[in-house]
Amino acid sequence: MSEKRKFGFETRMLHAGHIPDSYSGSRAVPIFQTAGYVFDSPEYAASLFELKQYGNIYTRISNPTTAVFEERIASLEGGTGALATASGQAAQLITMMTLMNPGDEFVASSHLYGGTYTQFEHTFKKLSIKVIFVDPTDIKHWEKAITPKTRLLYGETIGNPQGSVFDFEGVSALAKANSIPLVIDNTLASPYLCRPLEWGADIVLHSATKFLNGHGTSIAGVIVDSGKFDFSNYPAISSPSIPYHNLNFFETFGHYGFLMKARCETLRDTGASISPFNSFLLIQGLETLSLRMERHVSNALNVAKFLVDHPMVDWVNYPGLPDHPHYERTKKYLSKGAGSVFAFGLKTGNNSAREAGKKFIENLELFSHVANLGDCKSMVIHPASTTHQQLSDLELQRANVKPELIRLSIGLETTEDLLWDLEQAFHAISR
Ligand SMILES: *Cc1c(COP(=O)(O)O)cnc(C)c1O
């Protein structure tokens, strides 16, 4: 894109990272559905394998369609570059495996997506990487959990089901004071609503399955690096890489060192790569990101207000409402809106909360009962009877998932139709 002008967010959603090629003139980004790439000469091939030149070797490592998605999301988040992955879970795994060695620790907010929590708690144990979870709402908990083995701090822009908004200024100052990076999962906000790199985060990642794709058509993830963190004394990035004949990724690639190591070692070796077709779908999604997010937010705010006033609703955890404990943070970090995923509690009277939740969902007509979010279509889930059904009431309490909790992902439908649907489902369970 032109060096002469700093283009706006919407322009970059449509153009960043792509110039139509003179060979085909294709206006849309072509899908390079190929596994390998022809090398011009043996010398050229050798220089690629030694990382002496940038170029495509094999789609497990890089691909031209995927590269457009990567550059576009890096531009939207304000980063130096990006790495796309097969899923959000893979984005987390690749980030953490690149930044840590066996025996290292990290501190994470406990207000996390369930799958992330389990990956950190159980699968990372097999890699001898230890997570310490903290209640993220008080900076003192973070301070206390940091030890000399702590390699990074981790949180989500909007944590569920509490609807907590991340304390970017407090936690990023703490990360800086300890010379460790702050890694943020920005899935629920998207770069349209919040850009964590502008608030002191060093690395941002996404489940691109959600709002970035926007249409529920692929599983994908992405990692964006600010390029600003000083990795010169950071063991996992600045120590010699044995497979690359002692290459030092930080000395060789500077502000691009983390991403090069993530791509050329961790992605290459774990194989959690995105397919070019899914990158194409993500590029389509990004083209309308701002428009969708505006509508998601306005629908979510209307639904949240409707629920607050409803006699069958006990509580609503939407950080876009003025009485949410983090409303001040919302105004600061999420000035365009608090997203469209939030939880509320059903007032169930004498009925079992688990049964009432089930019945409520059964009676919804427009809201789809789905384990996904961030789709154009509205979605609902009742954790106590689905994702968390094996937990006892006491265990649910410990996991902060109340049996009456219903989670909504508000889509782009006609607002009044969503309110109608909720009202008729409330009516059905009150009978
Ligand atoms: C869905 C989700 C993930 C996991 O991403 P997948 O694409 O499902 O692997 C991680 N974090 C958040 C906040 C999510 O919503």
GROMACS .gro file of C-alpha atoms in nm, residues 125-271:
model
  147
  125LYS     CA    1   0.199  -3.025   3.179
  126LYS     CA    2   0.318  -3.284   2.929
  127LEU     CA    3   0.562  -3.023   2.794
  128SER     CA    4   0.676  -2.946   3.152
  129ILE     CA    5   0.540  -2.593   3.119
  130LYS     CA    6   0.356  -2.478   3.429
  131VAL     CA    7   0.064  -2.235   3.435
  132ILE     CA    8  -0.035  -2.034   3.741
  133PHE     CA    9  -0.393  -1.907   3.715
  134VAL     CA   10  -0.489  -1.582   3.887
  135ASP     CA   11  -0.812  -1.392   3.936
  136PRO     CA   12  -0.732  -1.116   3.685
  137THR     CA   13  -0.942  -0.845   3.843
  138ASP     CA   14  -0.683  -0.748   4.105
  139ILE     CA   15  -0.327  -0.659   3.998
  140LYS     CA   16  -0.194  -0.789   4.332
  141HIS     CA   17  -0.278  -1.145   4.229
  142TRP     CA   18  -0.057  -1.108   3.920
  143GLU     CA   19   0.228  -0.956   4.120
  144LYS     CA   20   0.224  -1.238   4.374
  145ALA     CA   21   0.224  -1.514   4.112
  146ILE     CA   22   0.538  -1.396   3.926
  147THR     CA   23   0.857  -1.594   4.002
  148PRO     CA   24   1.205  -1.595   3.842
  149LYS     CA   25   1.077  -1.877   3.616
  150THR     CA   26   0.784  -1.672   3.479
  151ARG     CA   27   0.827  -1.619   3.106
  152LEU     CA   28   0.504  -1.436   3.013
  153LEU     CA   29   0.166  -1.305   3.127
  154TYR     CA   30  -0.156  -1.410   2.950
  155GLY     CA   31  -0.516  -1.289   2.940
  156GLU     CA   32  -0.824  -1.226   2.727
  157THR     CA   33  -0.951  -0.880   2.630
  158ILE     CA   34  -1.302  -0.979   2.743
  159GLY     CA   35  -1.313  -1.277   2.980
  160ASN     CA   36  -1.615  -1.503   2.994
  161PRO     CA   37  -1.858  -1.569   3.155
  162GLN     CA   38  -1.786  -1.280   3.393
  163GLY     CA   39  -1.755  -1.026   3.112
  164SER     CA   40  -1.435  -0.899   3.277
  165VAL     CA   41  -1.238  -0.641   3.080
  166PHE     CA   42  -0.860  -0.686   3.091
  167ASP     CA   43  -0.655  -0.435   3.295
  168PHE     CA   44  -0.417  -0.358   3.007
  169GLU     CA   45  -0.235  -0.070   3.171
  170GLY     CA   46  -0.182  -0.239   3.506
  171VAL     CA   47  -0.075  -0.580   3.376
  172SER     CA   48   0.138  -0.449   3.087
  173ALA     CA   49   0.330  -0.224   3.329
  174LEU     CA   50   0.394  -0.530   3.544
  175ALA     CA   51   0.512  -0.729   3.240
  176LYS     CA   52   0.751  -0.448   3.146
  177ALA     CA   53   0.886  -0.422   3.500
  178ASN     CA   54   0.966  -0.795   3.485
  179SER     CA   55   1.101  -0.787   3.124
  180ILE     CA   56   0.849  -1.046   3.007
  181PRO     CA   57   0.592  -1.018   2.727
  182LEU     CA   58   0.217  -0.979   2.771
  183VAL     CA   59   0.018  -1.210   2.542
  184ILE     CA   60  -0.351  -1.130   2.481
  185ASP     CA   61  -0.631  -1.335   2.325
  186ASN     CA   62  -0.835  -1.067   2.145
  187THR     CA   63  -1.097  -1.306   1.997
  188LEU     CA   64  -1.405  -1.159   2.162
  189ALA     CA   65  -1.323  -0.797   2.074
  190SER     CA   66  -1.160  -0.822   1.728
  191PRO     CA   67  -0.918  -0.545   1.626
  192TYR     CA   68  -1.213  -0.324   1.535
  193LEU     CA   69  -1.322  -0.292   1.899
  194CYS     CA   70  -0.983  -0.317   2.072
  195ARG     CA   71  -0.617  -0.322   1.968
  196PRO     CA   72  -0.426  -0.459   2.268
  197LEU     CA   73  -0.087  -0.372   2.111
  198GLU     CA   74  -0.183  -0.004   2.152
  199TRP     CA   75  -0.235  -0.064   2.525
  200GLY     CA   76   0.098  -0.231   2.601
  201ALA     CA   77   0.045  -0.595   2.496
  202ASP     CA   78   0.337  -0.752   2.305
  203ILE     CA   79   0.167  -1.040   2.123
  204VAL     CA   80  -0.200  -1.076   2.027
  205LEU     CA   81  -0.368  -1.394   1.916
  206HIS     CA   82  -0.713  -1.492   1.794
  207SER     CA   83  -0.942  -1.778   1.736
  208ALA     CA   84  -1.004  -1.655   1.379
  209THR     CA   85  -1.290  -1.908   1.371
  210LYS     CA   86  -1.505  -1.644   1.542
  211PHE     CA   87  -1.549  -1.275   1.447
  212LEU     CA   88  -1.260  -1.257   1.198
  213ASN     CA   89  -1.417  -1.525   0.980
  214GLY     CA   90  -1.758  -1.409   1.094
  215HIS     CA   91  -1.968  -1.669   0.918
  216GLY     CA   92  -1.885  -1.988   1.106
  217THR     CA   93  -1.729  -2.150   0.799
  218SER     CA   94  -1.379  -2.249   0.913
  219ILE     CA   95  -1.158  -2.323   1.211
  220ALA     CA   96  -0.852  -2.097   1.218
  221GLY     CA   97  -0.617  -1.898   1.438
  222VAL     CA   98  -0.362  -1.619   1.407
  223ILE     CA   99  -0.073  -1.471   1.607
  224VAL     CA  100   0.031  -1.104   1.571
  225ASP     CA  101   0.358  -0.964   1.710
  226SER     CA  102   0.407  -0.597   1.794
  227GLY     CA  103   0.777  -0.635   1.708
  228LYS     CA  104   0.856  -0.408   2.004
  229PHE     CA  105   0.944  -0.653   2.279
  230ASP     CA  106   1.319  -0.677   2.343
  231PHE     CA  107   1.397  -1.047   2.308
  232SER     CA  108   1.778  -0.993   2.326
  233ASN     CA  109   1.804  -1.168   2.664
  234TYR     CA  110   1.494  -1.384   2.638
  235PRO     CA  111   1.617  -1.746   2.651
  236ALA     CA  112   1.374  -1.918   2.411
  237ILE     CA  113   1.424  -1.662   2.131
  238SER     CA  114   1.788  -1.552   2.170
  239SER     CA  115   1.954  -1.886   2.239
  240PRO     CA  116   2.109  -2.072   1.943
  241SER     CA  117   1.870  -2.287   1.740
  242ILE     CA  118   2.017  -2.635   1.712
  243PRO     CA  119   1.820  -2.747   1.401
  244TYR     CA  120   1.931  -2.429   1.219
  245HIS     CA  121   2.304  -2.478   1.299
  246ASN     CA  122   2.297  -2.243   1.600
  247LEU     CA  123   2.113  -1.959   1.428
  248ASN     CA  124   2.013  -1.687   1.677
  249PHE     CA  125   1.663  -1.582   1.573
  250PHE     CA  126   1.680  -1.253   1.759
  251GLU     CA  127   2.021  -1.146   1.623
  252THR     CA  128   1.935  -1.255   1.270
  253PHE     CA  129   1.577  -1.128   1.235
  254GLY     CA  130   1.553  -0.857   1.502
  255HIS     CA  131   1.195  -0.740   1.556
  256TYR     CA  132   1.080  -1.033   1.338
  257GLY     CA  133   1.268  -1.294   1.545
  258PHE     CA  134   0.974  -1.430   1.742
  259LEU     CA  135   0.755  -1.476   1.433
  260MET     CA  136   1.036  -1.635   1.231
  261LYS     CA  137   1.103  -1.885   1.508
  262ALA     CA  138   0.729  -1.949   1.550
  263ARG     CA  139   0.693  -2.018   1.177
  264CYS     CA  140   1.018  -2.194   1.089
  265GLU     CA  141   1.045  -2.408   1.399
  266THR     CA  142   0.719  -2.443   1.592
  267LEU     CA  143   0.467  -2.430   1.308
  268ARG     CA  144   0.693  -2.636   1.083
  269ASP     CA  145   0.740  -2.904   1.350
  270THR     CA  146   0.390  -2.918   1.500
  271GLY     CA  147   0.227  -2.900   1.155
   0.00000   0.00000   0.00000
